[in-house]
Coordinates of C-alpha atoms and ligand atoms in Angstrom, one line a residue:
M196 CA -3.5 25.6 -16.7
S197 CA -5.8 25.6 -13.4
I198 CA -9.2 24.0 -12.5
N199 CA -10.7 27.7 -12.9
N200 CA -9.7 28.5 -16.6
L201 CA -11.0 25.4 -17.9
H202 CA -14.1 24.7 -19.5
F203 CA -16.0 21.7 -18.8
L204 CA -19.2 19.8 -20.3
V205 CA -21.1 17.2 -18.4
A206 CA -23.2 14.8 -20.7
E207 CA -25.5 12.6 -18.5
D208 CA -29.2 11.8 -19.1
H209 CA -29.8 11.3 -15.2
D210 CA -30.6 14.9 -14.0
F211 CA -29.7 14.0 -11.1
Q212 CA -26.7 12.8 -11.2
R213 CA -25.4 15.2 -13.9
S214 CA -26.0 17.9 -11.4
T215 CA -24.6 16.0 -8.6
V216 CA -21.2 16.3 -11.2
V217 CA -21.9 20.4 -11.1
R218 CA -21.6 20.6 -8.0
M219 CA -18.6 18.7 -7.6
L220 CA -17.3 20.9 -10.3
D221 CA -18.2 23.6 -8.6
G222 CA -16.8 22.7 -5.5
L223 CA -13.1 21.3 -7.2
G224 CA -13.1 25.9 -7.9
A225 CA -14.9 25.2 -12.0
K226 CA -16.1 28.3 -13.2
S227 CA -16.6 27.2 -17.0
V228 CA -19.4 24.0 -16.9
H229 CA -21.9 22.9 -19.5
E230 CA -24.5 20.1 -19.9
A231 CA -25.7 17.7 -22.4
A232 CA -28.6 14.9 -21.9
D233 CA -27.4 13.1 -24.3
G234 CA -24.9 12.8 -27.0
H235 CA -26.6 14.9 -29.7
D236 CA -26.4 17.8 -27.4
A237 CA -23.0 17.4 -26.6
L238 CA -21.7 17.5 -30.0
T239 CA -24.0 20.6 -31.3
I240 CA -22.5 22.1 -28.1
I241 CA -18.3 20.3 -29.4
R242 CA -18.8 22.2 -32.2
D243 CA -20.1 24.7 -31.2
P244 CA -17.3 27.6 -32.1
D245 CA -18.3 29.9 -29.2
R246 CA -18.2 27.5 -25.7
P247 CA -14.5 25.9 -26.4
I248 CA -14.4 22.7 -24.5
D249 CA -11.9 21.0 -23.0
I250 CA -12.9 18.2 -20.7
V251 CA -16.0 16.5 -21.1
I252 CA -17.4 14.3 -19.0
C253 CA -19.3 11.7 -20.3
D254 CA -21.5 9.0 -19.2
L255 CA -22.1 5.8 -21.5
D256 CA -25.7 4.6 -21.4
M257 CA -27.4 7.4 -22.4
P258 CA -30.6 7.3 -24.8
G259 CA -30.6 8.9 -28.2
M260 CA -27.3 9.2 -28.5
D261 CA -25.0 6.6 -25.9
G262 CA -21.5 7.6 -25.2
M263 CA -19.8 5.4 -27.4
E264 CA -21.3 7.1 -30.7
F265 CA -20.5 10.1 -29.1
I266 CA -16.7 9.2 -28.2
R267 CA -16.7 8.5 -32.3
R268 CA -18.0 11.6 -33.7
L269 CA -15.6 13.1 -30.8
G270 CA -13.3 11.9 -33.2
E271 CA -14.6 12.3 -36.6
C272 CA -14.5 16.2 -35.8
E273 CA -10.8 15.8 -34.5
S274 CA -12.0 17.5 -31.2
P275 CA -8.7 18.4 -29.2
V276 CA -10.8 17.4 -26.1
S277 CA -9.9 15.2 -23.2
V278 CA -12.2 12.6 -22.0
I279 CA -13.2 11.2 -18.4
I280 CA -15.6 8.5 -18.3
A281 CA -17.9 8.2 -15.7
S282 CA -19.9 4.6 -16.1
A283 CA -21.4 2.2 -13.5
L284 CA -21.3 -0.5 -16.3
E285 CA -19.3 -3.6 -15.0
R286 CA -15.4 -2.9 -16.0
N287 CA -14.4 -5.4 -19.0
L288 CA -16.9 -3.5 -20.7
I289 CA -15.6 -0.4 -19.3
A290 CA -11.8 -1.7 -20.6
S291 CA -12.9 -2.2 -24.2
V292 CA -14.5 1.5 -24.4
E293 CA -11.6 2.7 -22.8
T294 CA -9.6 1.1 -26.2
M295 CA -12.0 2.2 -28.3
T296 CA -12.1 5.7 -27.1
E297 CA -7.8 5.4 -27.6
A298 CA -8.0 4.0 -31.3
Y299 CA -10.1 6.6 -32.0
G300 CA -7.5 9.2 -31.3
I301 CA -9.2 10.8 -28.8
Q302 CA -7.3 11.8 -25.1
L303 CA -8.8 9.6 -22.4
L304 CA -8.3 11.0 -19.1
G305 CA -9.8 7.9 -17.1
V306 CA -12.5 6.0 -16.3
V307 CA -14.1 6.5 -12.9
E308 CA -16.7 4.1 -12.0
K309 CA -20.5 5.8 -10.8
P310 CA -20.4 7.1 -8.3
L311 CA -18.2 9.5 -8.7
N312 CA -16.8 11.8 -5.6
P313 CA -14.1 14.6 -5.9
A314 CA -11.4 13.5 -5.1
K315 CA -11.3 11.0 -8.1
L316 CA -12.3 13.5 -10.0
G317 CA -9.7 16.3 -9.1
L318 CA -7.3 13.8 -10.0
L319 CA -8.3 13.2 -13.4
I320 CA -8.4 16.7 -14.2
E321 CA -5.1 16.9 -13.1
R322 CA -4.3 14.3 -16.2
H323 CA -5.3 16.9 -18.0
K324 CA -2.5 19.0 -17.0
A325 CA 0.1 16.4 -17.9
T326 CA -1.1 15.6 -21.3
Q327 CA -1.4 19.5 -22.0
T328 CA 2.8 19.8 -20.7
R329 CA 3.3 16.8 -23.0
R330 CA 1.5 18.2 -26.2
D331 CA 3.9 21.1 -25.6
Q332 CA 7.0 19.1 -25.6
P333 CA 9.5 19.6 -28.7
G334 CA 8.2 16.4 -31.8
T335 CA 5.0 15.7 -30.1
T336 CA 2.9 17.2 -32.3
A337 CA 2.7 16.2 -36.3
P338 CA 3.7 19.0 -39.0
S339 CA 3.2 17.5 -41.8
F340 CA 6.1 16.7 -44.7
T341 CA 6.4 16.2 -48.2
L342 CA 8.9 13.7 -49.2
E343 CA 10.6 15.8 -51.0
E344 CA 11.5 18.2 -47.7
I345 CA 12.3 15.1 -45.9
V346 CA 14.1 13.7 -49.0
E347 CA 16.5 17.6 -48.9
G348 CA 16.7 16.8 -44.1
L349 CA 18.4 13.2 -45.5
R350 CA 20.5 14.7 -48.2
N351 CA 21.9 17.5 -45.1
D352 CA 22.6 15.0 -42.8
E353 CA 19.7 16.5 -40.4
F354 CA 18.9 12.7 -39.0
E355 CA 19.9 11.5 -36.2
P356 CA 19.3 8.3 -33.3
F357 CA 18.2 9.6 -30.1
L358 CA 18.7 6.6 -27.8
Q359 CA 16.7 5.8 -24.7
P360 CA 18.1 3.6 -21.8
K361 CA 17.2 0.2 -21.3
V362 CA 17.8 -1.1 -17.6
E363 CA 18.0 -5.1 -15.8
L364 CA 15.0 -4.6 -13.3
A365 CA 16.2 -6.8 -10.5
T366 CA 19.7 -4.1 -10.2
G367 CA 19.1 -1.3 -12.6
K368 CA 22.2 -2.0 -14.6
I369 CA 21.9 0.0 -17.9
K370 CA 21.6 -3.0 -20.5
G371 CA 21.8 -1.5 -23.6
A372 CA 19.9 2.0 -25.2
E373 CA 17.3 1.5 -28.5
A374 CA 18.2 4.3 -30.8
L375 CA 15.2 6.4 -32.4
A376 CA 15.4 8.6 -35.3
R377 CA 14.9 12.4 -34.7
W378 CA 15.2 15.0 -37.0
R379 CA 16.7 18.1 -36.5
H380 CA 15.0 20.4 -38.8
P381 CA 16.9 23.7 -39.6
Y382 CA 13.8 25.7 -38.6
R383 CA 11.1 22.9 -36.9
G384 CA 12.9 22.0 -34.2
I385 CA 13.5 18.2 -33.2
V386 CA 10.8 16.6 -35.2
A387 CA 9.4 12.4 -33.7
P388 CA 9.3 9.8 -36.3
H389 CA 5.8 9.8 -37.2
A390 CA 6.4 12.9 -38.9
F391 CA 8.5 11.0 -41.7
I392 CA 8.7 6.9 -41.5
G393 CA 5.4 6.8 -42.8
R394 CA 6.0 8.8 -46.0
L395 CA 9.2 7.5 -46.1
E396 CA 8.3 3.7 -46.2
D397 CA 5.1 5.3 -48.8
K398 CA 7.6 6.3 -51.0
G399 CA 9.4 3.4 -50.7
M400 CA 12.5 5.1 -49.1
I401 CA 13.0 4.5 -45.8
D402 CA 16.2 2.4 -46.1
T403 CA 18.3 5.7 -46.9
L404 CA 16.8 6.6 -43.2
M405 CA 17.7 3.0 -41.7
E406 CA 21.5 3.4 -43.1
V407 CA 22.0 6.5 -41.4
M408 CA 20.3 5.1 -38.2
L409 CA 22.5 2.3 -38.7
R410 CA 25.7 3.8 -39.3
K411 CA 25.6 6.8 -36.9
S412 CA 24.1 4.0 -33.7
A413 CA 27.2 1.4 -34.3
A414 CA 29.6 4.0 -34.0
L415 CA 28.0 5.5 -31.3
C416 CA 27.8 2.1 -29.4
R417 CA 31.8 1.7 -30.5
T418 CA 32.2 5.0 -28.1
W419 CA 30.6 3.9 -25.3
L420 CA 32.5 1.0 -25.2
S421 CA 35.6 2.7 -25.2
A422 CA 34.6 4.6 -22.6
G423 CA 33.9 1.5 -20.9
L424 CA 30.0 1.4 -20.6
Q425 CA 29.0 -2.6 -21.4
A426 CA 26.4 -1.8 -23.8
T427 CA 24.1 -2.6 -27.1
V428 CA 22.3 -0.5 -29.5
S429 CA 19.0 -1.2 -30.5
V430 CA 17.8 0.2 -34.1
N431 CA 14.2 0.1 -35.4
L432 CA 13.8 -1.9 -39.0
S433 CA 11.1 -1.7 -40.8
P434 CA 9.3 -4.6 -42.6
Q435 CA 9.5 -3.3 -45.9
S436 CA 13.2 -3.2 -46.0
L437 CA 13.4 -7.1 -44.8
G438 CA 12.1 -8.0 -48.4
D439 CA 15.1 -7.3 -50.4
V440 CA 17.6 -10.4 -50.0
H441 CA 20.3 -8.5 -49.9
L442 CA 19.6 -6.4 -46.6
A443 CA 21.9 -8.6 -43.8
D444 CA 24.9 -8.2 -45.8
R445 CA 24.8 -4.5 -46.7
V446 CA 23.4 -4.0 -42.9
T447 CA 26.6 -6.1 -41.2
Q448 CA 29.0 -4.1 -43.5
L449 CA 27.3 -1.3 -42.4
V450 CA 28.0 -2.3 -38.7
L451 CA 31.5 -3.5 -39.6
D452 CA 32.7 -0.4 -41.1
Q453 CA 32.0 1.7 -38.4
G454 CA 34.3 -0.6 -36.1
L455 CA 31.4 -2.6 -34.3
E456 CA 31.1 -6.7 -34.1
P457 CA 27.3 -7.2 -35.1
R458 CA 26.6 -8.8 -30.8
H459 CA 26.8 -5.0 -29.9
M460 CA 23.9 -4.5 -31.8
V461 CA 20.2 -6.0 -31.7
L462 CA 17.6 -5.2 -34.9
E463 CA 14.1 -4.6 -34.4
V464 CA 11.3 -5.9 -36.0
T465 CA 7.9 -5.3 -35.0
E466 CA 4.9 -8.4 -35.5
S467 CA 3.4 -7.3 -38.9
V468 CA 6.4 -8.6 -40.4
A469 CA 5.2 -12.2 -40.2
T470 CA 2.4 -10.6 -42.6
T471 CA 4.2 -9.4 -45.9
N472 CA 7.5 -11.5 -47.3
V473 CA 7.1 -13.9 -44.7
G474 CA 9.7 -15.9 -46.7
R475 CA 12.5 -12.9 -47.8
A476 CA 11.5 -11.7 -44.1
L477 CA 12.5 -15.4 -42.6
E478 CA 15.5 -15.9 -44.6
N479 CA 17.3 -12.0 -43.8
L480 CA 16.4 -12.0 -40.2
A481 CA 18.3 -15.9 -39.5
R482 CA 20.8 -14.1 -41.9
L483 CA 20.9 -11.4 -39.5
R484 CA 20.7 -13.5 -36.3
M485 CA 23.7 -16.4 -37.5
K486 CA 25.6 -13.2 -37.9
G487 CA 25.7 -12.0 -34.3
F488 CA 22.9 -9.2 -33.8
G489 CA 20.3 -9.6 -31.8
L490 CA 16.9 -9.5 -32.7
S491 CA 13.8 -8.5 -31.0
I492 CA 9.8 -8.5 -31.7
D493 CA 8.7 -5.1 -30.6
D494 CA 5.6 -4.0 -30.1
Y495 CA 4.4 -7.4 -28.7
G496 CA 0.8 -8.0 -27.8
T497 CA -0.2 -5.9 -30.4
G498 CA 0.1 -7.6 -34.2
Y499 CA 0.0 -10.8 -35.5
A500 CA 2.8 -13.0 -33.2
S501 CA 2.1 -16.4 -32.4
M502 CA 4.3 -18.8 -30.9
Q503 CA 5.1 -20.9 -33.8
Q504 CA 6.5 -17.3 -36.1
L505 CA 7.9 -16.3 -32.1
T506 CA 9.9 -19.6 -32.4
R507 CA 10.4 -20.3 -36.2
I508 CA 12.4 -16.7 -36.1
A509 CA 14.9 -17.1 -33.7
F510 CA 14.3 -14.1 -31.5
T511 CA 16.1 -13.1 -28.6
E512 CA 14.1 -10.6 -27.0
L513 CA 10.6 -9.9 -26.8
K514 CA 9.3 -6.0 -26.5
I515 CA 5.6 -6.0 -24.8
D516 CA 4.0 -3.2 -26.0
Q517 CA 3.7 0.4 -24.0
S518 CA -0.2 -0.4 -23.7
F519 CA 0.0 -3.2 -22.2
V520 CA 3.0 -2.1 -19.7
T521 CA 1.2 1.3 -19.0
N522 CA -1.8 -0.3 -18.5
A523 CA -0.9 -2.8 -16.3
T524 CA -1.6 -1.4 -12.7
K525 CA -5.3 0.0 -13.8
Q526 CA -6.7 -2.2 -16.3
A527 CA -6.6 -6.3 -15.4
S528 CA -7.1 -6.9 -19.0
A529 CA -3.8 -5.3 -19.7
R530 CA -2.6 -6.9 -16.6
V531 CA -3.3 -10.3 -18.4
V532 CA -1.7 -9.7 -21.3
L533 CA 1.5 -8.6 -19.8
E534 CA 1.9 -11.3 -17.5
S535 CA 1.0 -14.0 -20.3
S536 CA 3.4 -11.7 -22.6
L537 CA 6.3 -12.4 -20.1
D538 CA 5.9 -16.4 -19.1
I539 CA 5.5 -16.7 -23.2
A540 CA 9.4 -15.6 -23.1
R541 CA 10.2 -17.1 -19.9
K542 CA 9.1 -20.2 -21.6
L543 CA 10.6 -19.6 -24.9
N544 CA 13.6 -18.4 -23.3
I545 CA 13.5 -15.1 -24.5
T546 CA 14.2 -11.7 -22.8
A547 CA 11.8 -10.1 -21.9
V548 CA 11.4 -6.0 -21.7
A549 CA 8.6 -3.7 -21.3
E550 CA 7.9 -0.6 -22.7
G551 CA 6.5 2.4 -21.6
V552 CA 7.2 2.2 -17.9
E553 CA 6.1 5.9 -16.5
T554 CA 5.8 5.0 -13.4
Q555 CA 6.8 4.0 -9.7
A556 CA 4.2 1.3 -9.5
D557 CA 4.4 0.2 -13.0
W558 CA 8.7 -0.8 -12.3
N559 CA 7.4 -1.8 -8.9
L560 CA 5.0 -3.8 -10.6
L561 CA 7.3 -5.4 -13.3
R562 CA 10.0 -6.2 -10.7
Q563 CA 6.9 -8.6 -9.1
L564 CA 6.4 -10.2 -12.1
G565 CA 10.1 -10.8 -13.4
C566 CA 10.3 -9.2 -16.0
A567 CA 13.9 -8.6 -17.0
F568 CA 14.4 -5.3 -18.7
A569 CA 12.3 -2.3 -18.5
Q570 CA 12.5 0.6 -20.6
G571 CA 10.4 3.9 -20.7
Y572 CA 9.9 8.1 -18.8
F573 CA 10.7 6.8 -15.5
I574 CA 13.8 5.2 -16.3
A575 CA 14.5 8.5 -18.9
R576 CA 13.0 9.7 -22.0
P577 CA 15.2 9.8 -25.2
M578 CA 18.2 12.4 -25.6
E579 CA 20.3 13.3 -28.1
A580 CA 23.6 11.0 -28.3
G581 CA 25.4 13.6 -27.0
A582 CA 24.3 13.8 -23.1
Y583 CA 23.6 9.5 -22.9
L584 CA 27.2 9.0 -21.6
D585 CA 27.1 11.3 -18.8
W586 CA 23.2 10.6 -18.1
A587 CA 24.8 6.6 -17.6
R588 CA 27.4 7.8 -16.0
G589 CA 25.2 9.9 -13.0
W590 CA 22.4 6.8 -13.1
K591 CA 22.1 5.5 -9.2
P592 CA 20.3 1.5 -10.0
P593 CA 17.6 1.9 -7.7
D594 CA 17.7 1.2 -4.2
P595 CA 15.5 -2.8 -2.4
Q596 CA 12.5 -0.3 -2.4
G597 CA 12.4 0.2 -6.0
T598 CA 12.9 4.1 -5.9
V599 CA 15.2 5.3 -8.7
S600 CA 17.0 8.8 -9.5
P601 CA 14.9 10.9 -11.5
S602 CA 15.6 11.5 -14.8
Ligands
C2E100 P1 9.0 1.7 -30.7 O1 10.3 1.1 -31.5 O2 8.5 1.2 -30.6 O3 9.9 3.0 -29.9 C1 9.0 3.2 -28.9 C2 8.9 4.5 -28.5 O4 7.7 4.7 -27.2 C3 9.4 5.5 -29.1 O5 8.3 7.1 -29.5 C4 9.4 6.0 -27.5 O6 9.9 8.2 -26.8 C5 8.0 6.1 -26.8 N1 8.9 6.0 -25.9 C6 9.3 5.4 -24.7 N2 9.1 5.7 -23.3 C7 7.7 5.9 -23.0 C8 7.4 6.3 -21.8 O7 7.3 6.0 -21.4 N3 5.5 5.9 -22.4 C9 5.4 6.7 -23.7 N4 3.9 7.0 -23.8 N5 5.9 6.8 -25.3 C10 8.2 6.2 -24.4 P2 9.4 7.7 -30.8 O8 10.7 7.9 -30.5 O9 8.5 8.4 -31.1 O10 9.2 6.3 -31.8 C11 7.9 6.0 -32.3 C12 7.9 4.5 -33.4 O11 8.6 5.5 -34.4 C13 8.8 3.4 -32.7 O12 8.5 3.0 -31.8 C14 9.5 2.6 -33.5 O13 8.5 1.8 -34.5 C15 9.5 3.6 -34.9 N6 11.0 4.4 -35.2 C16 11.7 5.1 -34.6 N7 12.7 5.1 -35.1 C17 12.8 4.5 -36.3 C18 13.6 3.7 -37.1 O14 15.3 4.5 -37.1 N8 13.8 3.2 -38.2 C19 11.9 3.0 -38.5 N9 11.9 1.5 -39.0 N10 11.2 3.1 -37.2 C20 11.6 3.7 -36.3
MG101 MG1 11.3 0.1 -31.0
MG102 MG1 7.4 -0.4 -29.6

């Protein structure tokens, strides 16, 4: 959507600063710009069905309802608007507001320090287009399904792994792929995991999906090995599954039945595993490791894992959460978490994988920081199994400048 079709709202208490932003938008080609002097006015406009808003440019420090409260309320009314924060406050404070905004489920296009200039503003407005394209992609909306529909889909064998490659940063070589569950729905298209994982977990039925994923992923990895591609496949386990003391034996049998040795498979568990059924989880993880599986701690940095837990559970891989990776080039606090996670991995002799590598700048920074592996849209989006071998054969390792072939 071009800028002259977008509807803007400028929420700013200073009359002069507000009219400066309005003029800037005008100069950039905006045709529909509304103004509000504080959060109350801004919310009234947002709730008005006759004045649809696409992008709010919002000051944080306003009398009455400040920017923080406004953003919270925006989240509560589930408004689909995107937000640009303009602020003169210090960087650290702004960074926590950024995190807060995302936690409230608001699409944040970015933060600009005052004074604004048209170039910065134009760049952030451009991001709106990218988010709209992403929203329009299959599987990124969250249709709601009943448990019965999901179970019916499982019964009809409609679930399958999509694969996303994991690449060595230093050499560009493919290390393996993560298997991500997708539902090939008969008339809703490709459905992403957030539409079914939680519901299956709530009803204690996640193991049915786990079995499908293990079986299909092991069979795929077997075909890659036969085709001469040295690769591992990573499968996500729900913390719930780790409560069953027979899990390790079941998983091992399923994988062996497909002709795959456990050393070719990595099992990913999130940090929250450390908070439930600790004894059983530890027993299962130790046994799985003994059988030869790789163990990965997923979304590292978002939960509760401590150094002690990492050493206690013999993890072989640490996957740094995408929020720290994607933001590390822009946000000092994210970079600190990224660097310290890499440091922990190095000291414990665990392989570090960065997920959510979206840009050349992310890639370059990770190389510079000595991270071992990368996964993310910059390398390839998750793809259907049939496309994976061709992708792998066509993949060109990056040149020394870090330029990679387009995916
Ligand atoms: P995860 O294991 O952390 O997987 C990474 C998620 O990040 C995937 O989302 C992937 O598509 C997405 N992603 C990859 N690269 C990028 C990037 O560059 N930028 C951004 N913004 N995102 C990227 P997906 O496929 O929607 O899966 C979401 C979560 O669902 C997974 O997070 C995992 O926790 C869970 N999940 C997926 N498959 C299974 C499964 O078979 N069993 C269980 N229990 N959970 C699963
Ligand atoms: Mg994962
Ligand atoms: Mg993850």
